[in-house]
CSV table of C-alpha atoms in Angstrom, one decimal:
chain,number,residue,atom,x,y,z
A,2,MET,CA,20.4,22.4,14.5
A,3,ARG,CA,21.8,18.5,13.7
A,4,TYR,CA,20.0,18.5,10.3
A,5,LEU,CA,22.8,21.0,8.2
A,6,THR,CA,24.4,18.2,6.8
A,7,GLU,CA,28.1,17.6,6.8
A,8,PRO,CA,31.0,18.7,4.4
A,9,MET,CA,31.5,15.7,3.1
A,10,PRO,CA,35.9,15.6,2.4
A,11,LYS,CA,37.4,16.9,-0.9
A,12,SER,CA,39.1,13.4,-1.6
A,13,TRP,CA,35.3,12.2,-1.7
A,14,LYS,CA,34.4,15.4,-4.5
A,15,THR,CA,37.7,14.3,-6.6
A,16,ALA,CA,36.4,11.1,-7.1
A,17,ILE,CA,33.1,11.8,-7.4
A,18,LEU,CA,34.6,14.2,-10.8
A,19,ILE,CA,36.9,11.5,-11.8
A,20,ALA,CA,33.7,9.0,-12.4
A,21,GLY,CA,31.8,11.9,-13.7
A,22,LEU,CA,35.2,11.5,-16.7
A,23,VAL,CA,34.9,8.4,-17.0
A,24,LEU,CA,30.8,8.9,-18.1
A,25,PHE,CA,31.9,12.1,-19.9
A,26,VAL,CA,34.9,12.1,-21.7
A,27,PRO,CA,33.5,8.4,-23.9
A,28,GLY,CA,30.0,10.6,-24.2
A,29,ILE,CA,31.7,13.5,-25.8
A,30,ILE,CA,33.8,11.0,-28.5
A,31,ILE,CA,29.5,9.7,-29.4
A,32,ALA,CA,28.0,13.2,-29.4
A,33,MET,CA,30.0,13.8,-32.6
A,34,PRO,CA,28.7,11.5,-35.1
A,35,TYR,CA,24.7,11.5,-33.7
A,36,ALA,CA,24.9,15.1,-34.7
A,37,CYS,CA,26.5,14.7,-37.9
A,38,LEU,CA,26.1,10.4,-39.0
A,39,VAL,CA,23.3,9.1,-37.3
A,40,PRO,CA,20.4,11.3,-39.4
A,41,LEU,CA,21.8,10.6,-42.4
A,42,THR,CA,21.9,7.1,-41.2
A,43,ILE,CA,18.4,7.0,-40.4
A,44,LEU,CA,17.5,8.9,-43.1
A,45,SER,CA,19.3,6.4,-45.2
A,46,SER,CA,18.0,3.3,-43.2
A,47,ARG,CA,14.3,1.9,-44.7
A,48,HIS,CA,14.2,-0.5,-41.8
A,49,ASP,CA,17.1,-0.2,-39.0
A,50,ALA,CA,15.8,3.8,-38.1
A,51,LEU,CA,14.4,3.5,-34.5
A,52,THR,CA,16.8,0.7,-33.5
A,53,ILE,CA,19.9,3.0,-34.5
A,54,GLY,CA,17.6,6.0,-32.9
A,55,MET,CA,17.1,4.1,-29.6
A,56,THR,CA,20.8,3.0,-29.8
A,57,SER,CA,22.8,5.7,-30.5
A,58,PHE,CA,20.5,8.2,-28.5
A,59,ALA,CA,20.3,6.1,-25.3
A,60,LEU,CA,24.5,6.1,-24.8
A,61,LEU,CA,24.9,9.0,-25.4
A,62,VAL,CA,21.8,9.5,-22.2
A,63,LEU,CA,24.0,7.6,-20.8
A,64,THR,CA,27.2,9.4,-21.2
A,65,PHE,CA,27.4,12.5,-22.8
A,66,GLY,CA,24.1,13.0,-20.0
A,67,ALA,CA,24.9,12.1,-17.4
A,68,GLY,CA,28.3,12.0,-17.6
A,69,GLY,CA,28.6,15.6,-18.0
A,70,VAL,CA,25.3,16.2,-15.2
A,71,VAL,CA,28.7,14.7,-12.1
A,72,VAL,CA,31.5,16.5,-14.0
A,73,LEU,CA,29.3,20.0,-13.5
A,74,HIS,CA,28.0,19.6,-9.8
A,75,ALA,CA,31.2,18.1,-8.9
A,76,LEU,CA,33.0,21.4,-10.8
A,77,GLN,CA,30.8,23.6,-8.7
A,78,CYS,CA,30.3,21.5,-5.1
A,79,LEU,CA,34.6,21.4,-5.2
A,80,GLN,CA,33.8,25.7,-5.6
A,81,GLY,CA,32.3,26.0,-2.7
A,82,LYS,CA,28.5,26.9,-4.6
A,83,ALA,CA,25.5,26.2,-3.1
A,84,SER,CA,22.7,24.3,-4.3
A,85,ARG,CA,19.9,25.0,-3.7
A,86,PRO,CA,16.2,22.8,-3.3
A,87,LEU,CA,14.7,20.4,-6.3
A,88,ARG,CA,11.7,21.5,-6.6
A,89,LEU,CA,9.8,18.6,-8.5
A,90,PRO,CA,6.4,19.4,-10.6
A,91,PRO,CA,2.9,18.7,-8.7
A,92,ALA,CA,2.2,15.3,-8.9
A,93,TRP,CA,-1.1,15.9,-11.5
A,94,MET,CA,1.1,17.9,-14.0
A,95,MET,CA,4.1,14.9,-14.4
A,96,ALA,CA,1.2,12.4,-14.6
A,97,GLY,CA,0.0,14.7,-17.7
A,98,ILE,CA,2.9,15.2,-18.9
A,99,PHE,CA,3.3,10.8,-18.9
A,100,GLY,CA,0.2,10.3,-20.5
A,101,LEU,CA,1.6,12.9,-24.0
A,102,CYS,CA,4.4,11.3,-23.4
A,103,ILE,CA,2.3,8.3,-24.8
A,104,PHE,CA,0.2,10.1,-27.1
A,105,ALA,CA,3.2,11.4,-28.9
A,106,GLY,CA,5.6,8.4,-28.7
A,107,ILE,CA,2.3,6.9,-30.7
A,108,VAL,CA,2.3,9.4,-33.3
A,109,THR,CA,5.3,9.4,-34.2
A,110,ARG,CA,6.0,5.2,-34.5
A,111,THR,CA,4.0,6.1,-37.3
A,112,ASN,CA,7.0,6.5,-39.0
A,113,GLU,CA,9.7,5.1,-39.1
A,114,THR,CA,12.1,8.0,-39.7
A,115,LEU,CA,9.8,10.2,-38.0
A,116,ALA,CA,9.9,8.1,-34.6
A,117,ALA,CA,14.1,7.4,-35.2
A,118,PHE,CA,14.9,11.0,-33.9
A,119,PHE,CA,11.3,12.1,-31.7
A,120,PHE,CA,10.6,8.3,-29.8
A,121,PRO,CA,13.6,7.8,-28.0
A,122,PRO,CA,13.5,11.3,-26.9
A,123,ILE,CA,10.1,11.0,-25.7
A,124,LEU,CA,10.6,7.6,-24.2
A,125,PHE,CA,12.9,8.4,-21.2
A,126,ILE,CA,11.0,11.6,-20.6
A,127,ALA,CA,7.8,9.0,-20.1
A,128,ALA,CA,10.1,6.6,-18.6
A,129,ALA,CA,11.2,9.4,-15.6
A,130,MET,CA,7.8,10.4,-14.8
A,131,SER,CA,6.7,7.9,-12.5
A,132,PRO,CA,9.5,6.9,-10.5
A,133,LEU,CA,9.7,11.2,-10.6
A,134,LEU,CA,6.0,11.1,-9.5
A,135,ALA,CA,6.8,8.9,-6.6
A,136,MET,CA,9.5,11.2,-5.6
A,137,ALA,CA,7.5,14.5,-6.1
A,138,TRP,CA,4.5,12.5,-3.6
A,139,PHE,CA,7.7,11.6,-0.6
A,140,ALA,CA,8.8,14.9,-0.5
A,141,TYR,CA,5.6,17.2,-0.5
A,142,PRO,CA,5.5,19.6,0.9
A,143,ARG,CA,8.9,20.4,-0.1
A,144,ALA,CA,12.5,18.7,1.3
A,145,GLU,CA,14.7,21.2,2.0
A,146,GLY,CA,17.4,18.5,1.4
A,147,LEU,CA,17.0,17.6,-1.7
A,148,THR,CA,18.8,19.9,-3.5
A,149,PHE,CA,18.6,20.2,-7.6
A,150,ARG,CA,22.7,19.0,-6.9
A,151,ARG,CA,22.1,15.8,-4.5
A,152,ALA,CA,19.1,14.8,-6.8
A,153,LEU,CA,20.7,14.6,-10.0
A,154,VAL,CA,24.0,13.4,-9.3
A,155,ALA,CA,21.9,10.8,-7.2
A,156,PHE,CA,19.5,10.2,-10.6
A,157,ALA,CA,22.5,9.8,-12.8
A,158,GLY,CA,24.3,7.5,-10.8
A,159,GLY,CA,22.5,5.5,-10.2
A,160,ALA,CA,20.5,5.0,-14.1
A,161,THR,CA,24.5,3.7,-14.5
A,162,VAL,CA,26.5,2.6,-11.9
A,163,SER,CA,23.9,1.5,-10.7
A,164,VAL,CA,22.5,-0.6,-12.7
A,165,LEU,CA,26.3,-2.0,-14.0
A,166,ILE,CA,26.7,-3.2,-10.4
A,167,ALA,CA,23.3,-4.6,-10.2
A,168,LEU,CA,23.1,-6.6,-13.4
A,169,ALA,CA,27.3,-7.3,-11.8
A,170,LEU,CA,25.7,-9.1,-9.1
A,171,GLU,CA,22.4,-10.8,-11.5
A,172,ILE,CA,25.5,-12.6,-12.9
A,173,VAL,CA,27.3,-13.3,-10.2
A,174,LEU,CA,24.8,-14.6,-7.9
A,175,PRO,CA,22.9,-17.6,-9.7
A,176,LEU,CA,27.0,-18.2,-10.6
A,177,THR,CA,27.6,-18.4,-6.7
A,178,VAL,CA,23.6,-20.0,-6.4
A,179,LEU,CA,24.3,-22.7,-8.5
A,180,ALA,CA,27.7,-24.0,-7.2
A,181,LEU,CA,26.5,-23.8,-3.6
A,182,ILE,CA,23.8,-26.1,-4.4
A,183,GLY,CA,24.5,-27.8,-8.0
A,184,ASN,CA,24.3,-31.6,-6.6
A,185,LEU,CA,20.6,-30.9,-4.9
A,186,SER,CA,18.6,-29.0,-7.5
A,187,ASN,CA,17.5,-32.4,-9.0
A,188,ILE,CA,17.2,-34.0,-5.7
A,189,VAL,CA,14.8,-30.8,-4.6
A,190,VAL,CA,13.4,-30.4,-8.3
A,191,LYS,CA,12.1,-33.7,-8.5
A,192,SER,CA,11.2,-33.7,-4.5
A,193,VAL,CA,8.6,-30.1,-5.1
A,194,GLU,CA,7.3,-31.6,-7.9
A,195,ASN,CA,5.6,-35.3,-6.8
A,196,LEU,CA,4.6,-32.9,-3.9
A,197,LEU,CA,2.7,-30.1,-6.6
A,198,ALA,CA,1.4,-33.2,-8.1
A,199,ASP,CA,0.0,-34.5,-4.9
A,200,LEU,CA,-1.6,-31.5,-4.4
A,201,ALA,CA,-2.7,-29.3,-7.0
A,202,GLY,CA,-2.4,-32.3,-9.6
A,203,ARG,CA,0.1,-33.3,-12.5
A,204,GLN,CA,-0.4,-30.4,-15.0
A,205,ILE,CA,0.2,-27.2,-12.1
A,206,ALA,CA,3.6,-29.8,-10.8
A,207,ARG,CA,4.9,-30.0,-14.7
A,208,ALA,CA,4.6,-25.8,-14.8
A,209,LEU,CA,5.8,-25.0,-11.8
A,210,THR,CA,8.6,-27.2,-12.5
A,211,THR,CA,9.7,-26.4,-15.5
A,212,PRO,CA,13.4,-25.9,-16.3
A,213,GLY,CA,12.5,-22.5,-17.8
A,214,PHE,CA,9.6,-21.4,-15.0
A,215,VAL,CA,12.1,-21.8,-12.1
A,216,TYR,CA,15.4,-20.7,-13.3
A,217,ALA,CA,12.9,-18.0,-13.6
A,218,PHE,CA,12.0,-18.1,-10.9
A,219,ILE,CA,15.1,-18.0,-9.1
A,220,GLN,CA,16.6,-15.1,-11.2
A,221,VAL,CA,13.7,-12.7,-11.2
A,222,ALA,CA,11.9,-12.9,-7.7
A,223,VAL,CA,14.8,-14.1,-5.6
A,224,ILE,CA,17.6,-12.7,-7.9
A,225,ALA,CA,16.5,-9.4,-9.3
A,226,PRO,CA,15.6,-8.7,-6.0
A,227,LEU,CA,18.7,-8.7,-3.9
A,228,ALA,CA,20.8,-7.4,-6.1
A,229,GLU,CA,18.6,-4.0,-7.4
A,230,GLU,CA,18.1,-3.8,-3.7
A,231,ILE,CA,21.6,-4.6,-2.5
A,232,ALA,CA,22.9,-1.7,-6.0
A,233,LYS,CA,20.6,1.1,-5.9
A,234,PRO,CA,21.8,3.1,-2.9
A,235,LEU,CA,25.4,2.5,-3.5
A,236,VAL,CA,26.3,5.9,-5.5
A,237,THR,CA,24.5,7.5,-2.5
A,238,LEU,CA,26.8,6.7,0.0
A,239,PRO,CA,29.7,9.4,-0.1
A,240,ILE,CA,27.0,11.6,1.1
A,241,LEU,CA,24.8,9.6,3.0
A,242,GLY,CA,26.6,9.3,6.4
A,243,ARG,CA,26.4,13.5,6.1
A,244,LEU,CA,22.8,13.7,6.0
A,245,SER,CA,19.4,13.0,7.8
A,246,ARG,CA,17.2,10.5,8.2
A,247,ARG,CA,14.9,12.3,6.1
A,248,ASP,CA,17.4,13.7,3.6
A,249,ALA,CA,20.0,10.3,3.1
A,250,PHE,CA,16.3,8.6,2.7
A,251,LEU,CA,14.8,11.2,-0.5
A,252,VAL,CA,18.4,11.1,-1.5
A,253,ALA,CA,18.8,7.4,-1.3
A,254,ALA,CA,14.4,6.7,-3.8
A,255,MET,CA,16.7,9.6,-6.0
A,256,ALA,CA,19.3,7.2,-6.7
A,257,GLY,CA,16.2,3.6,-7.2
A,258,ALA,CA,14.4,6.6,-9.6
A,259,GLY,CA,17.1,6.6,-11.9
A,260,PHE,CA,17.3,3.4,-11.4
A,261,ALA,CA,13.5,2.5,-12.7
A,262,THR,CA,13.9,5.3,-15.1
A,263,LEU,CA,16.5,2.8,-17.0
A,264,GLU,CA,15.0,-0.2,-16.7
A,265,ASN,CA,12.3,1.6,-17.7
A,266,VAL,CA,12.9,2.2,-21.5
A,267,LEU,CA,15.0,-1.5,-21.1
A,268,TYR,CA,12.2,-2.5,-20.5
A,269,THR,CA,10.0,-1.5,-23.0
A,270,SER,CA,12.5,-1.3,-25.5
A,271,PHE,CA,12.3,-5.6,-25.1
A,272,GLY,CA,8.3,-5.0,-26.0
A,273,ALA,CA,9.1,-2.4,-28.9
A,274,TYR,CA,5.5,-3.1,-30.3
A,275,LEU,CA,3.4,-3.3,-26.5
A,276,TRP,CA,5.9,-0.1,-25.4
A,277,SER,CA,3.6,1.9,-24.2
A,278,GLY,CA,1.2,-0.9,-22.4
A,279,VAL,CA,4.5,-2.2,-20.4
A,280,LEU,CA,5.5,1.6,-19.9
A,281,VAL,CA,1.9,1.6,-18.2
A,282,LEU,CA,2.0,-1.1,-16.7
A,283,ARG,CA,5.6,-0.4,-15.2
A,284,ALA,CA,4.5,3.1,-14.5
A,285,ILE,CA,1.8,1.5,-11.6
A,286,GLY,CA,4.9,0.4,-10.0
A,287,GLY,CA,6.7,3.6,-10.1
A,288,ALA,CA,7.2,4.1,-6.5
A,289,LEU,CA,8.9,0.7,-5.9
A,290,HIS,CA,12.1,1.2,-7.1
A,291,PRO,CA,12.8,4.4,-5.5
A,292,LEU,CA,10.6,3.6,-2.0
A,293,GLY,CA,13.3,0.2,-2.0
A,294,ALA,CA,16.7,2.5,-2.4
A,295,GLY,CA,15.0,5.1,-0.2
A,296,LEU,CA,14.7,1.9,2.2
A,297,VAL,CA,17.9,0.6,2.4
A,298,GLY,CA,20.1,3.9,1.9
A,299,LEU,CA,18.5,5.3,5.7
A,300,SER,CA,19.7,1.7,6.6
A,301,TRP,CA,23.0,2.9,5.3
A,302,ARG,CA,22.7,6.1,7.3
A,303,ASP,CA,22.3,4.5,10.5
A,304,ILE,CA,24.6,2.5,10.7
A,305,LEU,CA,26.9,5.3,9.0
A,306,ASN,CA,26.7,7.1,12.4
A,307,GLY,CA,26.5,4.1,14.4
A,308,GLU,CA,23.0,5.3,15.6
A,309,ARG,CA,21.4,1.6,18.0
A,310,ASP,CA,20.2,-1.4,16.4
A,311,ALA,CA,20.7,0.2,13.6
A,312,TRP,CA,21.8,-3.1,11.6
A,313,ARG,CA,18.8,-4.5,13.7
A,314,TYR,CA,16.6,-1.5,12.3
A,315,GLY,CA,18.8,-2.3,8.5
A,316,PHE,CA,18.3,-5.5,7.7
A,317,ALA,CA,14.1,-5.0,8.5
A,318,ARG,CA,13.9,-2.8,5.4
A,319,PHE,CA,16.4,-4.4,3.6
A,320,GLY,CA,13.6,-7.2,3.6
A,321,ILE,CA,10.8,-4.7,3.4
A,322,ALA,CA,12.3,-3.3,0.4
A,323,VAL,CA,13.4,-7.1,-1.4
A,324,GLY,CA,9.5,-8.5,-0.4
A,325,ILE,CA,7.6,-5.6,-1.9
A,326,HIS,CA,10.2,-6.3,-5.5
A,327,ALA,CA,10.1,-9.8,-4.4
A,328,LEU,CA,6.0,-9.9,-4.3
A,329,TRP,CA,5.8,-7.6,-7.8
A,330,ASN,CA,8.1,-9.5,-9.3
A,331,GLY,CA,7.0,-13.6,-8.8
A,332,GLY,CA,3.9,-12.8,-8.2
A,333,THR,CA,3.2,-11.6,-11.2
A,334,LEU,CA,5.3,-14.9,-12.4
A,335,ILE,CA,3.3,-17.3,-10.2
A,336,VAL,CA,-0.3,-16.0,-11.6
A,337,LEU,CA,0.1,-16.4,-14.9
A,338,THR,CA,1.7,-19.6,-14.9
A,339,LEU,CA,-0.6,-21.2,-12.6
A,340,ALA,CA,-3.3,-19.4,-14.5
A,341,GLY,CA,-2.3,-23.1,-17.2
A,342,ALA,CA,0.4,-20.4,-20.0
A,343,GLN,CA,2.7,-22.2,-21.6
A,344,PHE,CA,6.4,-21.1,-20.5
A,345,PHE,CA,7.3,-18.8,-23.0
A,346,GLY,CA,4.3,-19.0,-24.8
A,347,ALA,CA,0.8,-17.9,-25.2
A,348,THR,CA,-1.1,-16.7,-22.5
A,349,PRO,CA,-4.8,-17.7,-22.4
A,350,PRO,CA,-7.0,-15.3,-21.9
A,351,LYS,CA,-8.6,-16.3,-18.5
A,352,LEU,CA,-7.4,-17.6,-15.6
A,353,ASP,CA,-9.3,-20.4,-14.3
A,354,VAL,CA,-10.1,-18.8,-11.6
A,355,LEU,CA,-13.7,-17.6,-10.6
A,356,GLY,CA,-13.4,-16.6,-14.3
A,357,LEU,CA,-11.1,-13.7,-13.7
A,358,SER,CA,-8.6,-12.9,-17.0
A,359,ALA,CA,-5.4,-13.1,-16.2
A,360,ALA,CA,-4.3,-9.5,-17.1
A,361,GLY,CA,-7.3,-8.8,-14.6
A,362,THR,CA,-5.6,-10.8,-11.8
A,363,THR,CA,-2.1,-9.5,-12.4
A,364,LEU,CA,-3.4,-6.2,-13.1
A,365,ALA,CA,-5.0,-6.1,-9.1
A,366,LEU,CA,-2.0,-7.7,-8.2
A,367,VAL,CA,0.0,-4.6,-9.7
A,368,ILE,CA,-2.1,-2.2,-8.1
A,369,VAL,CA,-2.2,-3.0,-5.0
A,370,LEU,CA,1.4,-3.1,-4.4
A,371,GLY,CA,1.6,-0.1,-6.5
A,372,LEU,CA,-0.7,1.9,-4.1
A,373,ALA,CA,1.6,-0.2,-1.1
A,374,ALA,CA,4.8,1.7,-2.5
A,375,LEU,CA,3.5,5.1,-2.4
A,376,TRP,CA,2.2,4.8,1.1
A,377,MET,CA,5.2,3.5,2.4
A,378,GLY,CA,7.1,6.1,1.2
A,379,ARG,CA,4.9,8.8,2.5
A,380,THR,CA,5.0,7.1,5.6
A,381,VAL,CA,8.5,7.0,6.0
A,382,VAL,CA,9.0,9.9,5.6
A,383,ARG,CA,6.8,11.6,7.5
A,384,GLY,CA,7.9,9.3,10.1
A,385,THR,CA,11.9,10.4,9.9
A,386,ARG,CA,10.7,14.4,9.8
A,387,LEU,CA,8.8,13.3,12.9
A,388,ALA,CA,11.2,11.9,15.0
A,389,PHE,CA,14.0,15.4,14.3
A,390,GLU,CA,13.2,16.0,17.5
A,391,ILE,CA,14.6,12.4,18.4
A,392,GLU,CA,17.5,12.7,16.6
A,393,SER,CA,18.9,16.3,17.4
A,394,GLU,CA,19.3,14.4,21.2
A,395,GLY,CA,20.9,11.4,20.1
A,396,GLU,CA,18.2,8.8,19.4
A,397,ALA,CA,17.6,8.5,16.4
A,398,GLN,CA,14.7,5.8,15.7
A,399,PHE,CA,12.6,4.1,13.1
A,400,VAL,CA,9.4,5.1,14.1
A,401,VAL,CA,6.7,4.1,12.7
A,402,SER,CA,3.2,4.1,14.2
A,403,ASP,CA,1.1,0.9,15.1
A,404,ARG,CA,-2.3,2.0,12.9
A,405,ALA,CA,0.9,2.9,9.7
A,406,VAL,CA,2.2,-1.4,11.0
A,407,THR,CA,-1.2,-2.8,10.8
A,408,ILE,CA,-2.4,-0.9,7.4
A,409,TRP,CA,1.2,-1.9,5.7
A,410,ALA,CA,0.1,-5.5,7.0
A,411,PHE,CA,-3.1,-5.4,5.4
A,412,VAL,CA,-1.7,-3.8,2.1
A,413,CYS,CA,0.6,-6.7,1.9
A,414,LEU,CA,-2.0,-9.4,3.3
A,415,VAL,CA,-4.8,-7.5,0.2
A,416,ALA,CA,-1.9,-8.0,-2.4
A,417,ILE,CA,-1.1,-11.6,-2.1
A,418,VAL,CA,-5.0,-12.2,-2.0
A,419,PRO,CA,-4.9,-12.7,-6.0
A,420,VAL,CA,-2.2,-16.2,-6.2
A,421,GLY,CA,-3.2,-17.0,-3.0
A,422,VAL,CA,-6.8,-17.1,-4.5
A,423,THR,CA,-5.3,-19.1,-7.3
A,424,ALA,CA,-3.0,-21.4,-6.2
A,425,LEU,CA,-5.9,-22.7,-3.4
A,426,ARG,CA,-8.0,-23.4,-6.6
A,427,ALA,CA,-5.4,-25.7,-7.8
A,428,LEU,CA,-5.6,-27.4,-4.8
A,429,LEU,CA,-8.9,-28.0,-4.0
A,430,ARG,CA,-8.9,-29.7,-8.1
């Protein structure tokens, strides 16, 4: 059968080992003071104990932990040792673990010193549960090609290398865009403001054309989706071309799960006092990053194997991944801004749209998108599995039924409704 993984060249295995050592060696240096000095610092600190604990634990996980995982499995791979298939817990069990972590985190946060020791690992576990739950849902009932080794290395790479690449792209892309359109930006913004003033009123026009909103919208709804969807599956490129289409999707999605885990931790760190609410809200969209990474990884797999129409299907999948991501980020921002919220200020308790609250409208949007991502991921995995016979004959395709396309279009329509209703209401004022 064609679905058995082709052996990876020794040079690639060695390169992965070196990359792991780059992370692991600094991790050893961090681990020594973490075990000795950090506890003493936490116990002697009155106000910064949690910050010290979070920072040191995060550095330890991203260097010693991630690097150690990569080094261990790279050495096993060089020695020719086989890896067993990954068996993720059932989705309901991971949901229960997530709930327990939220409860434990709330309890530990009542004491600053206790939180400094126990809250960081609790937060990391909770942050990983929602993307891993999505992976369990995608791979159900089992995925023999998603081995323990591939999954852990992809997860570690997504949480470290992919995040660094995404950050670099999110710095480079805005500078490139500003360099290209810098001379036209003032004219365009003024024209858009005048158009919106005629359609929706001067207040809405000002809200949507303030420099803060324009910059945030471009960064959140354009730059971030493009950069992150490009970056997430790159760490899996050495192996994608040697996997079946189903396994390529799942391995790349695992890198997306690692990326999502670290992003969840970062978001909760910025909103320290609202960490549980932020984490629960982001858990609703836990499938978005794995789905996007899986779709782009599947495209890279087809391109590397020279499949027919690989570039055409690849751009389509990349567009889906970026589109969902942009809708998640930008849709929420637009809803809150059109509601009359002062940018970077207090959010009003009610939207002037059918009496809906800002929180309720945003929550409806993210729930629909989160469920859509779960459905899409399961559909892709099932579709690639059903296409195994076609793939074995050398005619691999990305096959989705007409009914699946119809349902997907309906889901996208429902997801846009909160934004559409708000914009319509503003138009009719």
